[in-house]
Coordinates of C-alpha atoms in Angstrom, one line a residue:
M1205 CA -71.6 -55.6 105.3
A1206 CA -73.3 -58.3 103.2
V1207 CA -71.0 -60.4 101.0
L1208 CA -71.9 -61.1 97.3
S1209 CA -70.5 -64.2 95.7
A1210 CA -68.9 -64.0 92.3
Q1211 CA -71.9 -65.7 90.9
A1212 CA -74.3 -63.3 92.6
V1213 CA -72.4 -60.3 91.2
N1214 CA -72.6 -62.1 87.7
R1215 CA -76.3 -62.6 87.9
A1216 CA -77.0 -59.1 89.1
T1217 CA -74.9 -57.8 86.1
L1218 CA -76.7 -60.0 83.6
S1219 CA -80.1 -58.9 84.9
R1220 CA -79.2 -55.2 84.5
Q1221 CA -77.8 -55.9 81.0
L1222 CA -81.0 -57.6 79.9
L1223 CA -79.0 -60.9 79.4
L1224 CA -80.8 -63.1 81.8
E1225 CA -83.9 -63.0 79.7
R1226 CA -84.9 -61.0 76.7
A1227 CA -86.7 -57.8 77.6
D1228 CA -90.1 -57.0 76.0
V1229 CA -89.3 -53.3 75.4
G1230 CA -88.5 -51.2 72.4
P1231 CA -85.1 -50.1 71.3
V1232 CA -85.2 -46.6 72.8
E1233 CA -86.1 -47.9 76.3
A1234 CA -83.5 -50.6 76.0
V1235 CA -80.7 -48.1 75.0
R1236 CA -81.9 -45.9 78.0
R1237 CA -81.8 -48.9 80.5
L1238 CA -78.3 -49.8 79.2
A1239 CA -77.1 -46.2 79.7
G1240 CA -76.1 -46.2 76.0
M1241 CA -74.3 -48.9 73.8
Q1242 CA -70.8 -48.8 72.5
G1243 CA -71.1 -47.7 68.9
Q1244 CA -67.6 -47.8 67.5
E1245 CA -69.1 -49.4 64.3
P1246 CA -72.7 -48.9 63.5
K1247 CA -73.7 -52.6 63.3
H1248 CA -72.7 -53.5 66.9
P1249 CA -75.7 -51.9 68.7
Y1250 CA -78.1 -53.7 66.4
V1251 CA -76.5 -57.1 67.3
G1252 CA -76.5 -56.1 71.0
L1253 CA -80.2 -55.3 71.0
W1254 CA -81.1 -58.4 69.0
T1255 CA -79.5 -60.5 71.7
R1256 CA -81.3 -58.6 74.5
L1257 CA -84.8 -58.0 73.3
S1258 CA -87.7 -60.4 72.7
R1259 CA -89.0 -58.6 69.6
F1260 CA -86.4 -56.7 67.6
A1261 CA -86.0 -56.0 63.9
D1262 CA -83.2 -53.8 62.5
T1263 CA -85.7 -51.4 61.2
D1264 CA -86.8 -50.7 64.8
L1265 CA -83.6 -49.1 65.7
T1266 CA -83.2 -47.5 62.4
A1267 CA -86.6 -45.8 62.8
A1268 CA -85.6 -44.5 66.3
V1269 CA -82.3 -43.1 64.8
E1270 CA -84.3 -41.3 62.0
A1271 CA -86.8 -40.1 64.5
R1272 CA -84.0 -38.5 66.5
E1273 CA -84.9 -40.5 69.6
V1274 CA -81.4 -42.0 69.7
V1275 CA -78.0 -40.6 68.5
R1276 CA -74.6 -41.8 67.8
A1277 CA -71.9 -39.5 69.2
S1278 CA -68.6 -39.4 71.0
L1279 CA -69.3 -39.6 74.8
Y1280 CA -68.2 -42.1 77.4
R1281 CA -64.3 -42.4 77.4
G1282 CA -64.3 -40.2 74.3
T1283 CA -65.6 -43.1 72.1
L1284 CA -68.5 -43.4 69.9
H1285 CA -71.8 -44.6 71.7
L1286 CA -75.4 -45.0 70.8
V1287 CA -77.5 -43.2 73.4
T1288 CA -80.9 -41.8 73.7
A1289 CA -81.3 -38.2 72.7
E1290 CA -82.3 -37.3 76.3
D1291 CA -79.2 -38.8 77.8
Y1292 CA -76.9 -37.2 75.3
L1293 CA -78.4 -33.7 76.1
R1294 CA -78.3 -34.6 79.9
F1295 CA -74.8 -35.9 80.1
R1296 CA -72.8 -34.3 77.4
T1297 CA -71.6 -31.5 79.7
T1298 CA -70.9 -33.9 82.5
L1299 CA -68.5 -35.8 80.2
A1300 CA -67.0 -32.7 78.6
P1301 CA -63.8 -32.9 80.7
V1302 CA -63.2 -36.5 79.5
L1303 CA -63.6 -35.4 75.9
E1304 CA -61.5 -32.2 76.3
A1305 CA -58.7 -34.3 78.1
G1306 CA -58.4 -36.4 74.9
L1307 CA -56.6 -33.4 73.3
R1308 CA -53.5 -34.5 75.4
M1309 CA -53.3 -37.5 73.0
L1310 CA -52.2 -35.1 70.2
K1311 CA -48.9 -34.4 71.9
D1312 CA -46.6 -32.7 69.3
R1313 CA -49.3 -32.5 66.7
A1314 CA -51.1 -29.9 68.8
E1315 CA -48.4 -27.3 68.2
G1316 CA -50.1 -24.0 67.4
L1317 CA -53.6 -25.3 68.3
E1318 CA -55.9 -22.7 69.9
P1319 CA -58.9 -24.8 70.8
D1320 CA -61.3 -22.0 71.5
K1321 CA -60.7 -20.5 67.9
V1322 CA -61.0 -23.9 66.2
V1323 CA -64.3 -24.6 68.1
A1324 CA -65.7 -21.3 67.0
A1325 CA -64.6 -21.8 63.4
A1326 CA -65.9 -25.4 63.4
R1327 CA -69.3 -24.3 64.7
K1328 CA -69.6 -21.7 62.0
L1329 CA -68.8 -24.3 59.4
L1330 CA -71.3 -26.9 60.7
Q1331 CA -74.1 -24.3 61.1
K1332 CA -74.4 -24.5 57.3
G1333 CA -75.1 -28.3 57.4
P1334 CA -73.7 -31.7 58.1
L1335 CA -70.1 -32.4 56.9
T1336 CA -67.7 -35.4 56.9
F1337 CA -64.6 -35.0 59.0
T1338 CA -62.5 -34.8 55.8
E1339 CA -64.6 -31.8 54.8
I1340 CA -64.3 -30.3 58.3
R1341 CA -60.4 -30.7 58.3
D1342 CA -60.0 -29.4 54.9
A1343 CA -62.1 -26.2 55.6
L1344 CA -60.3 -25.6 58.9
Q1345 CA -56.9 -26.1 57.3
E1346 CA -57.6 -23.2 55.1
Q1347 CA -58.2 -21.0 58.2
F1348 CA -55.4 -22.5 60.3
P1349 CA -52.7 -23.5 57.8
A1350 CA -50.0 -23.8 60.4
V1351 CA -51.9 -26.4 62.5
N1352 CA -51.8 -30.1 61.9
D1353 CA -55.1 -31.1 60.2
R1354 CA -55.6 -34.0 62.3
A1355 CA -55.3 -31.9 65.4
L1356 CA -57.9 -29.6 63.9
G1357 CA -60.3 -32.5 63.3
F1358 CA -59.8 -34.1 66.7
C1359 CA -60.3 -30.9 68.5
T1360 CA -63.6 -30.4 66.7
R1361 CA -64.6 -34.0 67.5
M1362 CA -63.9 -33.7 71.2
M1363 CA -65.0 -30.1 72.0
V1364 CA -67.9 -29.5 69.7
P1365 CA -71.2 -31.3 70.7
L1366 CA -71.8 -33.3 67.5
V1367 CA -73.9 -36.2 66.5
I1368 CA -73.4 -38.5 63.4
H1369 CA -76.0 -37.8 60.7
P1370 CA -77.8 -41.0 59.8
S1371 CA -78.0 -42.5 56.3
Q1372 CA -80.3 -44.8 54.4
T1373 CA -78.3 -48.0 55.1
R1374 CA -79.3 -51.1 56.9
W1375 CA -77.2 -50.3 60.0
G1376 CA -78.3 -46.6 59.9
Y1377 CA -74.9 -45.0 59.2
Q1378 CA -72.5 -45.0 56.3
A1379 CA -68.8 -45.6 56.7
N1380 CA -67.7 -42.0 55.8
A1381 CA -70.5 -40.4 57.9
R1382 CA -71.4 -36.8 58.1
F1383 CA -71.5 -35.0 61.5
T1384 CA -73.9 -32.3 62.5
L1385 CA -74.3 -30.0 65.5
A1386 CA -76.2 -31.6 68.3
E1387 CA -78.4 -28.6 69.0
Q1388 CA -79.4 -28.4 65.4
W1389 CA -80.2 -32.1 65.1
L1390 CA -82.1 -32.2 68.4
G1391 CA -83.5 -28.8 68.6
R1392 CA -82.0 -28.2 72.1
E1393 CA -78.6 -27.5 73.5
P1394 CA -77.0 -29.9 76.0
L1395 CA -77.7 -29.2 79.7
L1396 CA -75.4 -26.5 80.9
D1397 CA -74.6 -28.0 84.2
A1398 CA -72.7 -31.1 85.0
V1399 CA -74.6 -33.8 86.8
P1400 CA -72.1 -36.5 87.8
E1401 CA -74.3 -37.8 90.6
E1402 CA -77.1 -38.7 88.1
L1403 CA -74.6 -40.4 85.9
V1404 CA -73.4 -42.5 88.7
I1405 CA -76.9 -43.7 89.4
R1406 CA -77.5 -44.5 85.8
Y1407 CA -74.3 -46.4 85.6
L1408 CA -75.2 -48.5 88.7
D1409 CA -78.7 -49.1 87.3
A1410 CA -77.1 -50.6 84.2
F1411 CA -74.0 -52.2 85.5
G1412 CA -74.1 -52.4 89.3
P1413 CA -73.1 -53.5 91.8
A1414 CA -69.7 -51.9 91.0
T1415 CA -66.9 -49.8 92.4
P1416 CA -66.0 -46.2 91.8
T1417 CA -63.0 -47.4 89.8
D1418 CA -65.4 -49.4 87.5
F1419 CA -67.5 -46.2 86.9
Q1420 CA -64.3 -44.3 86.1
T1421 CA -63.2 -47.1 83.6
W1422 CA -66.7 -46.9 81.9
S1423 CA -67.1 -43.1 81.8
G1424 CA -63.6 -41.8 81.8
L1425 CA -64.4 -39.4 84.6
P1426 CA -61.9 -39.3 87.5
G1427 CA -62.6 -38.6 91.2
A1428 CA -65.6 -40.9 91.2
K1429 CA -65.2 -42.0 94.9
A1430 CA -66.1 -38.5 96.1
V1431 CA -69.3 -38.5 94.1
F1432 CA -70.3 -42.0 95.3
D1433 CA -69.8 -40.9 98.9
T1434 CA -72.4 -38.2 98.5
L1435 CA -75.1 -40.6 97.4
E1436 CA -77.3 -42.9 99.5
L1437 CA -76.1 -46.2 98.1
E1438 CA -76.1 -49.8 99.4
R1439 CA -72.7 -51.3 100.0
F1440 CA -71.6 -54.9 99.6
E1441 CA -68.3 -56.8 99.8
D1442 CA -67.4 -59.1 97.0
A1443 CA -65.4 -62.4 97.2
T1444 CA -62.1 -60.5 97.1
G1445 CA -63.0 -58.0 99.8
R1446 CA -63.7 -55.0 97.6
T1447 CA -66.7 -52.7 98.4
L1448 CA -69.3 -52.7 95.8
Y1449 CA -71.9 -49.9 95.6
D1450 CA -75.5 -50.3 94.3
V1451 CA -78.7 -48.4 94.2
P1452 CA -81.2 -49.3 96.7
D1453 CA -83.7 -52.1 95.8
A1454 CA -81.9 -52.8 92.5
P1455 CA -82.5 -56.3 91.1
R1456 CA -80.0 -58.9 92.5
P1457 CA -81.4 -62.3 91.4
D1458 CA -80.7 -65.6 93.2
P1459 CA -77.1 -66.6 92.2
E1460 CA -78.4 -70.0 91.1
T1461 CA -80.7 -68.3 88.4
P1462 CA -80.2 -70.2 85.2
T1463 CA -78.7 -68.2 82.4
P1464 CA -79.2 -68.8 78.6
V1465 CA -76.5 -68.7 76.1
R1466 CA -76.1 -65.3 74.6
F1467 CA -74.1 -63.8 71.7
L1468 CA -72.4 -60.4 72.2
P1469 CA -71.2 -58.2 69.4
E1470 CA -67.7 -56.7 69.2
F1471 CA -67.1 -53.9 71.8
D1472 CA -70.1 -54.9 73.8
N1473 CA -70.8 -52.8 76.9
L1474 CA -70.6 -55.8 79.2
L1475 CA -66.8 -56.2 78.6
L1476 CA -65.9 -52.6 78.8
A1477 CA -67.6 -51.3 81.9
Y1478 CA -65.4 -52.6 84.6
A1479 CA -61.8 -52.0 85.8
T1480 CA -61.6 -55.7 86.3
R1481 CA -63.8 -58.0 84.3
E1482 CA -63.7 -61.4 86.1
R1483 CA -67.5 -61.1 86.7
V1484 CA -68.0 -62.1 83.0
I1485 CA -64.6 -63.2 81.7
A1486 CA -61.8 -65.3 83.1
D1487 CA -58.3 -63.6 83.0
A1488 CA -57.0 -66.4 81.0
Y1489 CA -59.3 -65.7 78.1
R1490 CA -58.8 -61.9 78.0
P1491 CA -55.9 -61.9 75.6
A1492 CA -58.0 -63.8 73.0
V1493 CA -60.8 -61.2 73.3
F1494 CA -59.0 -57.8 73.8
T1495 CA -56.5 -57.5 71.0
K1496 CA -53.3 -55.5 70.9
N1497 CA -54.8 -53.2 68.2
L1498 CA -57.6 -52.3 70.7
R1499 CA -60.5 -54.3 69.3
V1500 CA -62.8 -56.3 71.4
K1501 CA -63.9 -59.4 69.6
A1502 CA -67.4 -60.8 69.4
T1503 CA -68.0 -63.4 72.1
Y1504 CA -70.7 -65.7 73.5
L1505 CA -71.7 -66.4 77.0
V1506 CA -72.3 -69.8 78.7
D1507 CA -73.5 -69.8 82.3
G1508 CA -73.0 -66.0 82.3
Q1509 CA -69.3 -66.2 81.4
V1510 CA -67.5 -65.6 78.1
A1511 CA -66.9 -69.0 76.7
G1512 CA -65.7 -68.4 73.2
L1513 CA -65.6 -66.2 70.1
W1514 CA -68.0 -66.0 67.0
T1515 CA -67.7 -64.7 63.6
A1516 CA -70.1 -64.5 60.7
E1517 CA -69.6 -64.3 57.0
K1518 CA -71.6 -64.7 53.8
K1519 CA -70.1 -66.4 50.7
R1520 CA -72.3 -66.4 47.7
A1521 CA -75.7 -67.6 49.1
V1522 CA -74.3 -69.3 52.3
A1523 CA -74.1 -67.5 55.6
T1524 CA -72.0 -69.1 58.2
L1525 CA -71.6 -68.4 61.9
T1526 CA -68.4 -69.9 63.2
L1527 CA -67.9 -70.7 66.9
T1528 CA -64.5 -70.8 68.5
P1529 CA -64.9 -72.3 72.0
F1530 CA -62.2 -71.6 74.7
G1531 CA -62.7 -75.1 76.1
R1532 CA -64.8 -78.2 76.1
T1533 CA -68.5 -77.6 75.2
L1534 CA -71.1 -79.9 76.6
K1535 CA -73.5 -81.4 74.1
R1536 CA -76.5 -79.7 75.5
T1537 CA -74.7 -76.4 75.4
K1538 CA -73.6 -76.9 71.9
A1539 CA -77.2 -77.5 70.8
A1540 CA -78.3 -74.3 72.4
L1541 CA -75.5 -72.4 70.9
E1542 CA -76.3 -73.8 67.5
R1543 CA -80.0 -72.8 67.9
E1544 CA -79.2 -69.3 69.0
G1545 CA -76.4 -69.0 66.5
E1546 CA -78.6 -69.9 63.5
A1547 CA -81.2 -67.3 64.7
L1548 CA -78.4 -64.7 64.8
V1549 CA -76.9 -65.5 61.4
R1550 CA -80.4 -65.3 60.0
F1551 CA -80.8 -61.8 61.5
L1552 CA -77.4 -60.8 60.1
E1553 CA -77.8 -62.2 56.6
P1554 CA -81.6 -62.5 55.9
D1555 CA -81.0 -62.7 52.1
A1556 CA -78.8 -65.8 52.3
K1557 CA -80.3 -69.0 50.9
T1558 CA -78.5 -71.2 53.5
H1559 CA -77.7 -70.4 57.1
E1560 CA -75.3 -72.7 59.1
V1561 CA -73.5 -72.7 62.4
V1562 CA -70.1 -74.5 62.6
T1563 CA -67.4 -74.9 65.3
A1564 CA -63.8 -74.1 64.4
G1565 CA -61.7 -77.2 64.3
G1566 CA -64.7 -79.3 65.0

């Protein structure tokens, strides 16, 4: 079995994630190649595409959302993702067990909850048009007064195929968004049959080479090893002796391929798709990135590895991007970060009169 060095795994990952060089594709194709993008907050996929595509404007993604080519919905791990409409329809049923298992989180609040009845009632409500979850909970509470209102809302979110209705805002969605039935918005119902084998291939296309446990971490689906074993996949060994699987003929660049500095948004896919994340972030830096309140901070990459954090803010007419490095930064690397950072802050705050990049404590 061929052995892949840590740097070889890193370069293969960056290549799949469009981070070795910016891709000359549109946002829909990019979202498809990435097998979706974490969309916990609406701005993050915009930043993630800006850093990955050679020609990208926020209006490009907004237009794709409005054209119903991409949707924002609960999917992998039961969290909000931006995915192509085709992938949502293809994989929603495959991931239904993950979403339904989320009901266990309700614990005592699920007392009296009858999911089938709630799902039927919620569908009937939403057939009349998009609703916010406050409106959904209030309406369901009238029908099920003895059941916790949060349990009613969560059951609806997890068990009814819903997408978020876009709004006329810069990042495509408002804070208190409305939800609509997926089949109404897309004109088709999700595929009836689960296709976990297809999902494994799509995962490896976007994140490989990887282990079945990595796939489970990304998707939330258990029992991945059995699915991997049914597929014709290449096998490698990493530097720790683990078996990594990959699709045949997938790009695995030379480990010495140069890597540009790149800025990643909060909750970027790259940091959430693996059981262990040493391919892109040293264990020593993880506590600074993954917070106790379950946020994943915005980071930047140097030589393919997370090397620091970044934040951006606008005060009056000045937009500032602040770098917080985890260690010493070489002069040439700092110059590259400042060039890329200024381009990013101009993208984020185009109306500011002044754009600057500063280093915390420096």
